[in-house]
Coordinates of N, CA and C in Angstrom, one line a residue:
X124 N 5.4 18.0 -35.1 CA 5.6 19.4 -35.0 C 5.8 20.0 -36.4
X125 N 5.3 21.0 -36.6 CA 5.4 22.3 -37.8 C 6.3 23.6 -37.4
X126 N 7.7 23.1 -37.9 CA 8.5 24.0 -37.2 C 8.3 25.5 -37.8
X127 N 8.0 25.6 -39.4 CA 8.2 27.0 -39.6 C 6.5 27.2 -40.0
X128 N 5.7 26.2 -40.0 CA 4.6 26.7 -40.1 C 3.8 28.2 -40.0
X129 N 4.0 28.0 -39.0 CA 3.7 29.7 -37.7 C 4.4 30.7 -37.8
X130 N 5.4 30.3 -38.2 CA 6.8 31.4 -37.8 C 7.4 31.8 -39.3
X131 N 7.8 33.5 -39.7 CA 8.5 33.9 -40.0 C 9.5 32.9 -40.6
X132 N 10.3 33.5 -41.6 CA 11.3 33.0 -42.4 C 11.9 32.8 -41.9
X133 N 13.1 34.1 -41.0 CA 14.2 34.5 -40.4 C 14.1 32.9 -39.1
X134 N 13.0 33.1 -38.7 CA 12.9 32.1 -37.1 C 12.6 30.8 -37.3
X135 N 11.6 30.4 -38.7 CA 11.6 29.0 -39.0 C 12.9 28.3 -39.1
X136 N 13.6 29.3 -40.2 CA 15.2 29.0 -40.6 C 16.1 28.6 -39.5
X137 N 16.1 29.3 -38.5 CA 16.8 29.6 -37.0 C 16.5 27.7 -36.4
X138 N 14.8 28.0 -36.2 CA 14.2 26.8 -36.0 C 15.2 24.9 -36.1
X139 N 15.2 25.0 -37.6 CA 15.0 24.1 -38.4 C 17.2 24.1 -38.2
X140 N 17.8 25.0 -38.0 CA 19.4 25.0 -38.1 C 19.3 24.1 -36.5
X141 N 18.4 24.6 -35.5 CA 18.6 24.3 -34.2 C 18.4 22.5 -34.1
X142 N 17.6 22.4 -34.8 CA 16.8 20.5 -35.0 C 18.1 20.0 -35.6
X143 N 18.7 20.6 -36.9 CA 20.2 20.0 -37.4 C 21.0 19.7 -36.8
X144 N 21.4 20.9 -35.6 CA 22.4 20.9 -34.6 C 21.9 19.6 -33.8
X145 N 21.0 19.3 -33.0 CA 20.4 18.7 -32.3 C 20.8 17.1 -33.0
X146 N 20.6 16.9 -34.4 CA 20.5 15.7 -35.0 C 22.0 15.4 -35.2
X147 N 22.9 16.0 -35.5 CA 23.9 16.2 -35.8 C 24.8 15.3 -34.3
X148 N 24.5 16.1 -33.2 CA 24.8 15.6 -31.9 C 24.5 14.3 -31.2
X149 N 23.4 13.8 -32.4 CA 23.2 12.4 -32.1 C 22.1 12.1 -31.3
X150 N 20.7 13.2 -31.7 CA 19.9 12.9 -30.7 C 19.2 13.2 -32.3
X151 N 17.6 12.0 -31.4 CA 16.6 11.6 -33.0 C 15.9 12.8 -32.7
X152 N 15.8 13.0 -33.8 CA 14.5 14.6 -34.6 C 13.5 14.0 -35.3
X153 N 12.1 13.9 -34.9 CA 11.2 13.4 -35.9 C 10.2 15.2 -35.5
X154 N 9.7 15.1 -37.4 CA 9.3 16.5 -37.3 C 7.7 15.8 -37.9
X155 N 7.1 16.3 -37.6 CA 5.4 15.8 -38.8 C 5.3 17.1 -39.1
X156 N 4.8 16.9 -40.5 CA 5.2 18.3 -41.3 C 4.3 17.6 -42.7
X157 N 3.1 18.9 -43.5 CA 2.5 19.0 -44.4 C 3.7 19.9 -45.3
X158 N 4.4 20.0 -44.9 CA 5.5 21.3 -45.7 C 6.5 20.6 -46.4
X159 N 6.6 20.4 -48.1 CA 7.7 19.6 -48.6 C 9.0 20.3 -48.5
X160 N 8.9 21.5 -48.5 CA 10.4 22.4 -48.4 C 11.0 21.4 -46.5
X161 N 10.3 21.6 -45.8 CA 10.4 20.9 -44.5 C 11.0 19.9 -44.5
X162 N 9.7 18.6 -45.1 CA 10.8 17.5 -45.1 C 11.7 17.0 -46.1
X163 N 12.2 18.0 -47.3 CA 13.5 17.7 -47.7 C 14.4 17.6 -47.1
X164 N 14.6 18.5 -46.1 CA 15.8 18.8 -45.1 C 15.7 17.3 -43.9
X165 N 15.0 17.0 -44.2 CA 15.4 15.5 -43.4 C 16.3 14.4 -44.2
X166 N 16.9 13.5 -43.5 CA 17.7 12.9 -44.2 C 16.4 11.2 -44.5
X167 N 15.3 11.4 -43.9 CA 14.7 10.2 -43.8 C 13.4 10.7 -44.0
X168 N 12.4 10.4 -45.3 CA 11.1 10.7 -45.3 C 10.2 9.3 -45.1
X169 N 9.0 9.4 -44.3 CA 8.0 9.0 -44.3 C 6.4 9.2 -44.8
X170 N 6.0 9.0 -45.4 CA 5.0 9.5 -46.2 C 3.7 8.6 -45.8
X171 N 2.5 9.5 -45.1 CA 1.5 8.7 -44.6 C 0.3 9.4 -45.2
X172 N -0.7 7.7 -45.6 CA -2.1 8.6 -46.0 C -3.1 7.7 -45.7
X173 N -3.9 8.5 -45.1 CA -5.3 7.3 -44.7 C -4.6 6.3 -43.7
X174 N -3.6 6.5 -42.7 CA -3.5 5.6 -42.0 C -2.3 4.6 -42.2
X175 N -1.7 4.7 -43.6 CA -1.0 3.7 -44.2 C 0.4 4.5 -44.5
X176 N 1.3 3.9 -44.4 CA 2.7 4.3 -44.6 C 2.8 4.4 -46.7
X177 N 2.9 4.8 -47.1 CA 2.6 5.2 -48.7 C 3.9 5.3 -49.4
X178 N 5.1 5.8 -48.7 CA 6.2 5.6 -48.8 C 7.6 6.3 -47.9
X179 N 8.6 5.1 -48.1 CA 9.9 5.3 -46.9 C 10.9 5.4 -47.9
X180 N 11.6 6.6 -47.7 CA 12.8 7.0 -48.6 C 13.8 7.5 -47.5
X181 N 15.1 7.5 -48.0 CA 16.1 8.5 -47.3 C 17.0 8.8 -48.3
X182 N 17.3 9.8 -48.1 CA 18.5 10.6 -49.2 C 19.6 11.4 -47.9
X183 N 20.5 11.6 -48.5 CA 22.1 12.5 -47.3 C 22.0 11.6 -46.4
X184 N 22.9 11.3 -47.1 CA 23.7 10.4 -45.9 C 24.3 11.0 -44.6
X185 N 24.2 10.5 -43.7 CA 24.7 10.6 -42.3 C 25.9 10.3 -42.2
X186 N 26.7 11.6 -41.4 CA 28.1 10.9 -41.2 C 28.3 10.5 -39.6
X187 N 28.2 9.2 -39.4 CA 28.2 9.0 -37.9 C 29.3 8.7 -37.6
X188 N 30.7 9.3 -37.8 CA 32.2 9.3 -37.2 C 31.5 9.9 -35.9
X189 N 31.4 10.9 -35.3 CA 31.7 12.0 -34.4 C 30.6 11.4 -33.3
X190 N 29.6 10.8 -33.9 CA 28.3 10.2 -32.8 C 29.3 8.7 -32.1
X191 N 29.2 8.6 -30.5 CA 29.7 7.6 -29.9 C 28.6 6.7 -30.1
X192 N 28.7 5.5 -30.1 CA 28.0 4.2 -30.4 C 27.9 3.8 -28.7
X193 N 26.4 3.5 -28.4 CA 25.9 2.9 -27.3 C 27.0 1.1 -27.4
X194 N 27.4 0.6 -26.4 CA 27.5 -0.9 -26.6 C 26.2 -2.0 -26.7
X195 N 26.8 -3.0 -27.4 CA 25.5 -3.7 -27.3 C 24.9 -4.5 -26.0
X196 N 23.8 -4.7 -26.3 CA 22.9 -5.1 -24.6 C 23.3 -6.5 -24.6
X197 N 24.1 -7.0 -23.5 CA 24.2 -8.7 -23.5 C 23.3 -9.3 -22.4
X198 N 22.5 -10.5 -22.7 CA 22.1 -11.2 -21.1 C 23.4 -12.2 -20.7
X199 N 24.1 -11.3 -19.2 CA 25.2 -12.0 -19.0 C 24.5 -13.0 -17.4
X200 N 23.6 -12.9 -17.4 CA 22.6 -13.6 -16.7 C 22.8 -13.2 -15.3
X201 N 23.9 -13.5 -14.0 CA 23.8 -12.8 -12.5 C 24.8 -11.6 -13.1
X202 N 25.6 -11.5 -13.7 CA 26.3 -10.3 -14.2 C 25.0 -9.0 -14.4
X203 N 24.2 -9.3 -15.5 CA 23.2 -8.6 -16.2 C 21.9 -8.0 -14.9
X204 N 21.8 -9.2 -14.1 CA 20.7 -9.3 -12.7 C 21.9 -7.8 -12.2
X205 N 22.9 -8.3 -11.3 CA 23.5 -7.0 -10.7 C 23.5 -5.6 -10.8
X206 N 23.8 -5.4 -12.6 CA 23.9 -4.4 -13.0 C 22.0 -3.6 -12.9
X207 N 21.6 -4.6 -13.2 CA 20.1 -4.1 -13.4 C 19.5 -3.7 -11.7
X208 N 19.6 -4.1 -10.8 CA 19.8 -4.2 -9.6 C 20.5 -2.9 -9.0
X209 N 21.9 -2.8 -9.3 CA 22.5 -1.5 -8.9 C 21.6 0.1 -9.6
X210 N 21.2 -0.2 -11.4 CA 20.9 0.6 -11.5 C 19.5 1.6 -11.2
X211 N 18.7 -0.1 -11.3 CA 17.4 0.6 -10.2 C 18.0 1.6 -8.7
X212 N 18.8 0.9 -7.9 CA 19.1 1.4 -6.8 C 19.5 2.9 -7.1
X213 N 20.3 3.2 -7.9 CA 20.7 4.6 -8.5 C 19.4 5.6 -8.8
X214 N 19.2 5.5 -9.9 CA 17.7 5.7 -10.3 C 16.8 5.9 -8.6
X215 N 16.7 5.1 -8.0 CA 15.9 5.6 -7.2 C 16.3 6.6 -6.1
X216 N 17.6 6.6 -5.9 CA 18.3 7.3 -5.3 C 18.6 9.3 -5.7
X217 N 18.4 9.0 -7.1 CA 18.4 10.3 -7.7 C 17.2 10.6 -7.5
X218 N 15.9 10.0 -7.7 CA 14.7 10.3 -7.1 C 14.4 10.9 -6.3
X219 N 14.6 10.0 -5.1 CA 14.9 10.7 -3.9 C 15.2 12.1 -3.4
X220 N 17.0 12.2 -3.9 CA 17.2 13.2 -4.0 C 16.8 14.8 -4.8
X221 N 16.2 14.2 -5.7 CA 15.4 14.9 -6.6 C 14.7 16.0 -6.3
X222 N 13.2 15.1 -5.2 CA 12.6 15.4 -5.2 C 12.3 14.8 -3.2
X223 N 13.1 16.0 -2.6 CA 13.1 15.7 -1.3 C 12.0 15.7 -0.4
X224 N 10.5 16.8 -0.6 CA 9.7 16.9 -0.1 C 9.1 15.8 -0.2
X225 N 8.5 15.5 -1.0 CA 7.9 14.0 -1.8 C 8.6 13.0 -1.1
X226 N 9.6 13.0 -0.9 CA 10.1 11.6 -0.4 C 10.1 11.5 1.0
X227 N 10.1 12.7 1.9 CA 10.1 13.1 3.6 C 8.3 12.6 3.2
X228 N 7.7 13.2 2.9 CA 6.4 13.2 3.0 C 5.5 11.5 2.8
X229 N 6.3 10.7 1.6 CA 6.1 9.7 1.4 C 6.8 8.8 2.6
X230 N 7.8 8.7 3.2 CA 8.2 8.0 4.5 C 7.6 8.4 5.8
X231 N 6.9 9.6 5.3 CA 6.3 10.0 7.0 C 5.0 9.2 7.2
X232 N 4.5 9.2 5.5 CA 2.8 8.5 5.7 C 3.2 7.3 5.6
X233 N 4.1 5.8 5.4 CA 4.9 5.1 5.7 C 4.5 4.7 7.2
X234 N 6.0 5.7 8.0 CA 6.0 5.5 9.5 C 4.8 5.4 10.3
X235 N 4.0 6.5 10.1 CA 2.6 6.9 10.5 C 1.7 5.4 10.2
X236 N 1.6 5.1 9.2 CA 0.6 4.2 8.6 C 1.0 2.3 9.7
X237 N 2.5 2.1 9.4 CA 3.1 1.1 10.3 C 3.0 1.5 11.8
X238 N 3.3 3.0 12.7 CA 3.0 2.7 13.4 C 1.4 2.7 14.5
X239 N 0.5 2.8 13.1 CA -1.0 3.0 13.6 C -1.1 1.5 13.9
X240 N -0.9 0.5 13.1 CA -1.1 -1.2 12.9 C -0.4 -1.9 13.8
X241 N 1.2 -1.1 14.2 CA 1.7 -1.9 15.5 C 1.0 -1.4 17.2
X242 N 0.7 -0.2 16.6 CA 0.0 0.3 18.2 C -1.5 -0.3 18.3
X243 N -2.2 -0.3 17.1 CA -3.3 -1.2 17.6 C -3.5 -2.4 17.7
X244 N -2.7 -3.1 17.2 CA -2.3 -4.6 17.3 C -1.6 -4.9 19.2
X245 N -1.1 -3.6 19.2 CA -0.7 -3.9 21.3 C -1.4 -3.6 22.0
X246 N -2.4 -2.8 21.6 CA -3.5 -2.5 22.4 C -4.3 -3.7 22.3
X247 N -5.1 -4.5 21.0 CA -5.6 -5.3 21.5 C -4.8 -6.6 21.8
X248 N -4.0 -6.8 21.8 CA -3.1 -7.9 22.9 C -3.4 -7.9 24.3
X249 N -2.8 -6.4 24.7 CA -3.5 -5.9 25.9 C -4.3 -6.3 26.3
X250 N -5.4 -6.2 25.5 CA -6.8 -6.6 25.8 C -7.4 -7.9 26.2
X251 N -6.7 -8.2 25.1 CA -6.6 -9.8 25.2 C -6.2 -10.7 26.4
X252 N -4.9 -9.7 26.8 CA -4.4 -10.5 27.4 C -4.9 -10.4 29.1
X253 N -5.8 -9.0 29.2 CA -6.3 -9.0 30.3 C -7.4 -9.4 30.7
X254 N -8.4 -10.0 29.7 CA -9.6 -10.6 29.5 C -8.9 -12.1 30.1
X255 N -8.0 -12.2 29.7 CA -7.9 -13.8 29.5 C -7.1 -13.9 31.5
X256 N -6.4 -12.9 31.9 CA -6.3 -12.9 33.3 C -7.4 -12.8 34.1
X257 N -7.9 -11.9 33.7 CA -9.4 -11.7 34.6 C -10.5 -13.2 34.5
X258 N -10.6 -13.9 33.4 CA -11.3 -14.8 33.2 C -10.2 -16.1 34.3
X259 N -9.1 -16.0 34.4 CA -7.8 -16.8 34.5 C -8.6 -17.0 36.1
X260 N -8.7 -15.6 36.4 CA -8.8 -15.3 38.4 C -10.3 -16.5 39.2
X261 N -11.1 -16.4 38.0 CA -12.4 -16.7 38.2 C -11.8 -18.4 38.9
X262 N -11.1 -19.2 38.2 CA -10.6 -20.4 38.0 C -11.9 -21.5 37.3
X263 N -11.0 -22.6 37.0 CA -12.3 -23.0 35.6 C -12.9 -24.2 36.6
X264 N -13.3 -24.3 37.9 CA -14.1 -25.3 38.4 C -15.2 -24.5 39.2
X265 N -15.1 -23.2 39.4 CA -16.4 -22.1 40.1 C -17.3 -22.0 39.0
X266 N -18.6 -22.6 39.7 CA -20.0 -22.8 39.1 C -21.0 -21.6 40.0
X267 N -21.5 -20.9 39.6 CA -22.6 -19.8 40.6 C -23.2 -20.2 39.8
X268 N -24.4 -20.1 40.2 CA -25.9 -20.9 40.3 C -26.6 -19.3 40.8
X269 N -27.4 -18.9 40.4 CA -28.7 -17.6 40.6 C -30.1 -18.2 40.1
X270 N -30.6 -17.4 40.8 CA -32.2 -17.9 40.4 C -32.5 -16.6 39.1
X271 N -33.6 -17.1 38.6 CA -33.6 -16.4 37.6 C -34.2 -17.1 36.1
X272 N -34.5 -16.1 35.3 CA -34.2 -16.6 34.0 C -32.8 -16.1 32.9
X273 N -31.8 -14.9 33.6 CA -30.6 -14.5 32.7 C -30.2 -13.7 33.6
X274 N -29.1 -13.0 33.2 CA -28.9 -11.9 34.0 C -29.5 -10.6 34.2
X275 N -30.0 -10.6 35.6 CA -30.1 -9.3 36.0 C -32.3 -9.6 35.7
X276 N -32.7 -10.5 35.7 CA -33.9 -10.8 35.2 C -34.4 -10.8 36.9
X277 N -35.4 -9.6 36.8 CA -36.5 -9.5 38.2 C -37.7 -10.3 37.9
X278 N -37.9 -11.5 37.0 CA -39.3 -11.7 37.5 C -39.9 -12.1 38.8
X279 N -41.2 -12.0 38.8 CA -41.6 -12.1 40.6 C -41.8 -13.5 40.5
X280 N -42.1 -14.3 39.5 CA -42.0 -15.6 39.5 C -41.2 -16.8 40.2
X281 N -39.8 -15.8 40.0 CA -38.0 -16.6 39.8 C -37.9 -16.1 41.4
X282 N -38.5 -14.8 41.9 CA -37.7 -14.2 43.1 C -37.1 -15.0 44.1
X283 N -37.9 -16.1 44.7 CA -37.6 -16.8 45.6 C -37.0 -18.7 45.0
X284 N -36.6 -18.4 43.7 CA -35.8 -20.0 42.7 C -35.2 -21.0 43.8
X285 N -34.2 -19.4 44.8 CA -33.2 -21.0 45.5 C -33.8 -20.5 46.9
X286 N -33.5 -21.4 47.7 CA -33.5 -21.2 48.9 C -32.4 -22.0 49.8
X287 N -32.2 -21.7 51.3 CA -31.7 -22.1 51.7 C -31.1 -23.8 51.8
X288 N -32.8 -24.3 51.9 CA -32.6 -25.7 51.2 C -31.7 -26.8 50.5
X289 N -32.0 -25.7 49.4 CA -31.4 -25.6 47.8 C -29.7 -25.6 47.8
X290 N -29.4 -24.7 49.1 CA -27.9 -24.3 48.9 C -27.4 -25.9 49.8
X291 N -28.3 -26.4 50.7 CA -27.5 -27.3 51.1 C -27.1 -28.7 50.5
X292 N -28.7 -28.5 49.7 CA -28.6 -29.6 48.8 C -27.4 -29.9 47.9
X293 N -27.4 -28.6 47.4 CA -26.0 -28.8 46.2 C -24.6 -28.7 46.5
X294 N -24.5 -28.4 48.1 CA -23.0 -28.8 48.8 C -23.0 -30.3 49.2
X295 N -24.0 -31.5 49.1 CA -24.1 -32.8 49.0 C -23.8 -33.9 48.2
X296 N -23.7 -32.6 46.8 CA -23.8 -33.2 45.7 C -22.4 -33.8 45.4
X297 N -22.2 -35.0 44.9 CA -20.7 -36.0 44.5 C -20.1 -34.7 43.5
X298 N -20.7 -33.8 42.6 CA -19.8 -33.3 41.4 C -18.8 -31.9 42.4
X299 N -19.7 -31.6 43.7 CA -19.4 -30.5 44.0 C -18.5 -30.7 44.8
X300 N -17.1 -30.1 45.3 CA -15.6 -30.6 45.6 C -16.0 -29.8 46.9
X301 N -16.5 -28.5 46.5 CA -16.0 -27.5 48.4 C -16.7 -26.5 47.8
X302 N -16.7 -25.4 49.4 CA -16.8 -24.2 48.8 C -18.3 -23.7 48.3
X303 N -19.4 -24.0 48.7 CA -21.0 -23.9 48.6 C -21.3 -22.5 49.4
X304 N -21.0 -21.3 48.7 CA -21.6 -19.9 49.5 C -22.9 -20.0 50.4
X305 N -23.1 -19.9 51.4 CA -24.1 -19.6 52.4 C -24.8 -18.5 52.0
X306 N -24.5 -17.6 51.3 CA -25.2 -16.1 51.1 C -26.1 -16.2 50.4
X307 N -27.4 -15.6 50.5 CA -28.5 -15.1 49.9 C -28.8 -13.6 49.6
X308 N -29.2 -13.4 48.5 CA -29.3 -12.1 47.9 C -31.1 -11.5 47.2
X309 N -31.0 -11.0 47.8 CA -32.4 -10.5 47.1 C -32.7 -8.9 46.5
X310 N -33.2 -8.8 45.8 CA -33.3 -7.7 45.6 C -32.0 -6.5 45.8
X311 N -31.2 -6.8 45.5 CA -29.9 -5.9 45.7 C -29.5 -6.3 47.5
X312 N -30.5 -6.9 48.1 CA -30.1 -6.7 49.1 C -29.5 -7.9 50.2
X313 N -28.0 -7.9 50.5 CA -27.5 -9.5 50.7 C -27.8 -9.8 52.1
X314 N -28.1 -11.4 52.4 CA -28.3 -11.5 53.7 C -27.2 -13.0 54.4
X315 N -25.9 -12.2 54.5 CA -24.4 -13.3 54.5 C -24.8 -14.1 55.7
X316 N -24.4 -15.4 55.6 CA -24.3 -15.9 57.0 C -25.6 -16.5 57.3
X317 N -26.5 -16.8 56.3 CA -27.9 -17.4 56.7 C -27.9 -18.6 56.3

């Protein structure tokens, strides 16, 4: 920053008393400044050129009675974990409260998003689970037999595959337990009891 660069005498001056006050209070002021009148009034000069630090001076000494001293940082290890722990929780709590829309809005698309994945996850259970009844009803020893080459296939070839014959033959058979339907079907049209 170029505090009086821009500005008048009266307001750079103003400026530059307000940064003192500021430093004074115990908070860092770093100014970048082409202006030497500027950075005399710092108590710490840095001097850069081409990239390279060229030279570090400080002159006025600082009286740091009045500035309170931070304590030093210890790793007190589950001590240090806790505190670090509580103060996240804080921290995010002022967040929160901060900034209340943002956070309604961020738990609604949350709830919304969870409960899209639990409701389609029960639907296809559902599904599942009624596939697997309906298939359950069929029972797993019922074998039908159609003439044909697949389902729903009219060739005039296949029309007449089984016949009556056919149906007795395979109620004869050692694999087949019971249960050999009598009915014949042709062309959509059934003929029970033959």
């Amino acid at each position: 920053m170029n505090p009086p660069g821009r500005l008048d005498s009266v307001s750079g001056r103003a400026l530059m008393d307000v940064l003192h006050q500021l430093n004074a209070d115990g908070h860092t002021v770093i100014i970048v400044t082409h202006d030497r009148e500027v950075a005399q009034q710092a108590q710490r000069i840095v001097e850069i050129s081409d990239g390279q630090v060229v030279a570090d001076s400080t002159h006025g000494a600082r009286d740091n009675r009045g500035i309170p001293r931070l304590p030093a940082v210890q790793d007190n290890g589950r001590a240090s974990l806790s505190r670090s722990i509580g103060e996240s929780v804080r921290m995010a709590w002022r967040s929160l409260l901060g900034h209340r829309m943002r956070a309604f809005l961020s738990m609604l698309g949350i709830i919304i998003g969870i409960s899209s994945v639990v409701s389609s996850m029960a639907v296809g259970e559902g599904a599942r689970q009624s596939i697997m009844n309906e298939i359950g009803k069929l029972g797993n020893t019922t074998l039908e037999i159609r003439p044909g080459t697949g389902w729903g296939s009219k060739r005039p070839d296949m029309e007449r595959a089984l016949s009556l014959d056919d149906i007795a033959s395979l109620g004869k058979q050692s694999w087949v337990l019971g249960g050999v339907a009598d009915r014949l079907q042709h062309d959509d049209r059934g003929a029970p009891g033959v």
